[in-house]
Coordinates of C-alpha atoms in Angstrom, one line a residue:
M1 CA 96.9 96.0 111.9
T2 CA 98.0 92.8 113.6
S3 CA 100.3 89.8 113.4
S4 CA 102.2 86.8 114.9
T5 CA 102.4 83.0 114.9
E6 CA 101.5 80.5 112.3
G7 CA 98.1 80.7 110.5
R8 CA 95.7 77.9 110.8
N9 CA 95.2 77.4 107.1
A10 CA 97.7 75.9 104.7
T11 CA 100.2 78.5 103.3
R12 CA 99.5 79.7 99.8
T13 CA 102.7 80.3 97.9
A14 CA 102.9 83.5 95.8
S15 CA 102.8 82.8 92.1
A16 CA 105.0 84.2 89.4
R17 CA 102.1 86.3 88.2
Q18 CA 101.6 87.9 91.6
W19 CA 105.3 88.8 91.8
I20 CA 105.0 90.3 88.3
R21 CA 102.1 92.4 89.4
V22 CA 104.1 93.7 92.4
A23 CA 107.1 94.5 90.1
A24 CA 105.0 96.2 87.5
A25 CA 103.3 98.4 90.1
Y26 CA 106.5 99.6 91.5
L27 CA 108.2 100.1 88.1
L28 CA 105.2 102.0 86.7
I29 CA 105.4 104.8 89.4
P30 CA 108.9 105.9 88.4
L31 CA 108.0 105.6 84.7
V32 CA 105.0 107.9 85.2
L33 CA 107.3 110.3 87.1
L34 CA 109.9 110.4 84.4
L35 CA 107.3 110.7 81.6
C36 CA 105.5 113.6 83.3
G37 CA 108.8 115.3 84.1
G38 CA 110.0 115.0 80.5
D39 CA 113.7 115.1 81.6
L40 CA 115.9 112.0 81.6
G41 CA 118.6 114.1 83.3
W42 CA 116.4 114.8 86.4
W43 CA 118.6 113.2 89.0
Q44 CA 116.0 113.6 91.8
A45 CA 113.5 111.5 89.9
W46 CA 116.1 108.8 89.4
G47 CA 117.0 108.9 93.1
Y48 CA 113.4 108.6 94.1
S49 CA 112.8 105.8 91.6
L50 CA 115.6 103.7 93.1
L51 CA 114.2 104.2 96.6
I52 CA 110.6 103.2 95.8
V53 CA 111.6 100.2 93.7
A54 CA 114.0 99.0 96.3
A55 CA 111.6 99.5 99.2
G56 CA 108.5 98.4 97.4
I57 CA 109.9 95.2 95.9
G58 CA 112.5 94.6 98.5
G59 CA 110.0 95.0 101.3
R60 CA 107.7 92.4 99.9
V61 CA 110.5 89.9 99.4
W62 CA 111.5 90.5 103.0
A63 CA 107.9 90.0 104.2
E64 CA 107.4 86.9 102.0
R65 CA 110.6 85.3 103.4
R66 CA 109.4 85.8 106.9
H67 CA 105.8 85.0 106.3
P68 CA 105.4 82.7 103.2
G69 CA 102.0 83.2 101.6
L70 CA 101.5 86.8 102.7
L71 CA 101.7 88.2 99.2
A72 CA 99.2 85.6 97.9
E73 CA 96.8 86.5 100.7
R74 CA 97.1 90.2 100.0
Q75 CA 96.2 89.7 96.3
A76 CA 93.6 87.0 96.7
T77 CA 90.1 87.9 95.3
E78 CA 88.4 86.6 98.4
T79 CA 90.5 89.0 100.6
F80 CA 88.9 92.0 99.0
Q81 CA 85.4 90.4 99.0
N82 CA 85.7 89.8 102.8
A83 CA 86.8 93.4 103.5
K84 CA 84.7 95.8 105.5
A85 CA 82.2 97.6 103.2
W86 CA 83.8 101.0 103.8
D87 CA 87.3 99.7 103.1
K88 CA 86.2 98.4 99.7
V89 CA 86.2 102.2 98.9
L90 CA 89.0 103.4 101.1
A91 CA 91.6 100.7 100.3
P92 CA 91.8 101.4 96.6
L93 CA 91.7 105.2 97.3
M94 CA 94.6 104.7 99.7
A95 CA 96.6 102.6 97.3
L96 CA 96.1 105.2 94.5
S97 CA 96.7 108.3 96.6
V98 CA 100.1 107.3 97.9
G99 CA 101.5 106.7 94.4
F100 CA 100.4 108.2 91.1
P101 CA 98.8 111.6 92.0
V102 CA 102.0 112.7 93.8
V103 CA 104.4 111.7 91.0
I104 CA 102.2 113.1 88.3
V105 CA 102.1 116.5 90.0
A106 CA 105.8 116.4 90.8
G107 CA 106.7 115.5 87.2
L108 CA 104.5 118.2 85.7
D109 CA 105.8 120.7 88.3
H110 CA 109.4 119.9 87.1
R111 CA 108.5 120.1 83.4
L112 CA 106.5 123.3 83.6
G113 CA 108.6 125.0 86.3
W114 CA 105.8 125.7 88.7
S115 CA 108.1 125.6 91.8
S116 CA 111.6 126.9 92.2
V117 CA 114.3 124.3 92.9
F118 CA 114.7 123.8 96.6
P119 CA 118.1 124.3 98.3
H120 CA 120.3 121.1 98.2
G121 CA 120.0 120.7 101.9
L122 CA 116.2 120.5 101.8
I123 CA 116.4 118.1 98.9
M124 CA 118.7 115.7 100.8
L125 CA 116.5 116.0 103.9
G126 CA 113.6 114.9 101.7
F127 CA 115.5 111.8 100.5
V128 CA 116.3 111.0 104.1
L129 CA 112.6 111.2 105.1
V130 CA 111.6 109.1 102.1
S131 CA 114.2 106.5 103.0
L132 CA 113.1 106.4 106.6
G133 CA 109.4 106.3 105.8
Y134 CA 109.6 103.5 103.3
A135 CA 112.0 101.5 105.5
Y136 CA 109.6 101.9 108.4
A137 CA 106.6 100.8 106.3
A138 CA 108.5 97.8 105.0
W139 CA 109.5 96.8 108.5
A140 CA 105.8 96.9 109.5
L141 CA 104.9 94.7 106.6
A142 CA 107.6 92.2 107.4
E143 CA 106.8 92.2 111.1
N144 CA 103.1 91.6 110.7
R145 CA 101.9 88.2 109.4
F146 CA 98.4 89.6 109.1
F147 CA 99.3 92.8 107.3
S148 CA 96.3 92.6 104.9
S149 CA 95.7 94.9 101.9
V150 CA 92.2 95.5 103.3
V151 CA 90.6 95.7 106.7
R152 CA 89.1 92.4 107.8
I153 CA 89.4 90.2 110.9
Q154 CA 91.3 87.1 109.6
T155 CA 89.7 84.4 111.6
D156 CA 90.5 82.0 108.8
R157 CA 94.2 82.6 109.5
G158 CA 94.2 82.6 113.3
H159 CA 94.4 86.4 113.5
V160 CA 96.1 87.7 116.7
V161 CA 97.5 91.1 117.8
C162 CA 101.0 92.1 116.7
D163 CA 102.8 94.2 119.3
S164 CA 106.5 93.7 118.3
G165 CA 108.9 95.6 116.1
P166 CA 107.4 99.0 114.9
Y167 CA 104.1 98.1 116.5
R168 CA 105.7 98.9 119.9
L169 CA 105.8 102.5 118.9
V170 CA 102.5 103.2 117.1
R171 CA 99.5 101.0 116.3
H172 CA 99.6 101.6 112.5
P173 CA 103.3 101.9 111.5
G174 CA 102.6 101.1 107.8
Y175 CA 100.5 104.2 107.4
A176 CA 102.9 106.2 109.5
G177 CA 105.8 105.3 107.3
N178 CA 104.0 106.1 104.1
I179 CA 102.9 109.5 105.4
L180 CA 106.5 110.3 106.3
A181 CA 107.7 109.3 102.9
L182 CA 105.1 111.5 101.2
L183 CA 106.3 114.5 103.1
G184 CA 109.8 113.7 102.1
I185 CA 108.8 113.5 98.4
V186 CA 107.7 117.2 98.5
L187 CA 111.3 118.1 99.5
A188 CA 113.1 115.5 97.5
L189 CA 111.4 116.4 94.2
S190 CA 111.3 120.2 94.9
S191 CA 107.6 120.4 94.4
V192 CA 105.4 122.7 96.5
W193 CA 102.4 121.6 94.5
T194 CA 102.7 118.0 95.6
L195 CA 101.4 119.2 98.9
V196 CA 97.9 119.1 97.4
P197 CA 97.9 115.3 96.6
V198 CA 99.9 114.7 99.8
A199 CA 97.2 116.4 101.8
V200 CA 94.5 114.3 100.2
A201 CA 96.5 111.1 100.9
F202 CA 97.0 112.2 104.5
I203 CA 93.2 112.7 105.0
I204 CA 92.4 109.3 103.5
A205 CA 95.1 107.7 105.7
V206 CA 93.8 109.3 108.9
L207 CA 90.2 108.4 108.1
R208 CA 91.1 104.8 107.3
T209 CA 93.3 104.5 110.4
A210 CA 90.4 105.7 112.6
L211 CA 87.9 103.2 111.0
E212 CA 90.4 100.3 111.1
D213 CA 91.3 101.0 114.7
R214 CA 87.6 101.0 115.7
T215 CA 87.1 97.7 113.9
L216 CA 90.1 96.1 115.7
L217 CA 89.0 97.5 119.1
D218 CA 85.5 96.0 118.6
E219 CA 86.3 92.7 116.9
L220 CA 89.9 91.5 117.5
P221 CA 90.6 89.8 120.9
G222 CA 93.4 91.4 122.7
Y223 CA 93.5 94.6 120.7
R224 CA 91.9 96.8 123.3
D225 CA 94.6 95.8 125.8
Y226 CA 97.3 96.5 123.2
A227 CA 95.7 99.9 122.6
R228 CA 96.1 100.7 126.3
R229 CA 99.8 99.9 126.1
V230 CA 100.5 101.6 122.8
R231 CA 98.4 104.7 123.0
Y232 CA 99.1 106.4 119.6
R233 CA 97.9 105.4 116.2
L234 CA 100.3 107.2 113.9
L235 CA 102.5 109.7 115.7
P236 CA 103.8 109.2 119.2
G237 CA 102.7 111.9 121.6
I238 CA 100.2 113.4 119.1
Y239 CA 97.8 110.9 117.4

């Protein structure tokens, strides 16, 4: 991913309909979790719901305040049409994998008692990881003017490399934050079985990161130099 300076085209302001889509998406995930769990007294589900709604909607408000028009660009039809062919498959899979499969499995696990309730300390550690992961991903979105929903070189917007904020640590902090949050969900919601959809989401994220990184190295001026300075894609010292 990349970012910086003002785009060359006129800014498109996000419409009320686009904000409603964002709000609906982030409210639907907690609703599915609670419906699958079948327990309105499940405090862990309510705690997670507050975190994802606050981070999801709040992060986009933060990003839009810093970079007006980013939300409109991310939802524009032509944005998806101009995506790399492989990302027209991976982008929807990625968006789906980090949300609904995990909460569906966690909810059913709670309802049917597949997993034993974790110790309180592990649950709280999970909430810390979820909070840190979502905060890091939101920071990446707010830092990066060119944080698109799909992989494409945004020549129409004056695409340049972003090397500030979380991009000083890893090259794809948005993915890194979401992966950390997914691992936290396993603990926070006391669900061993969520490791299955989390593993699938992790594989999709790593594959998409590799393909996106190759695209940026080949096509975005300055990215190769940036990659020499920031060596790791997702996890410092490892990958």
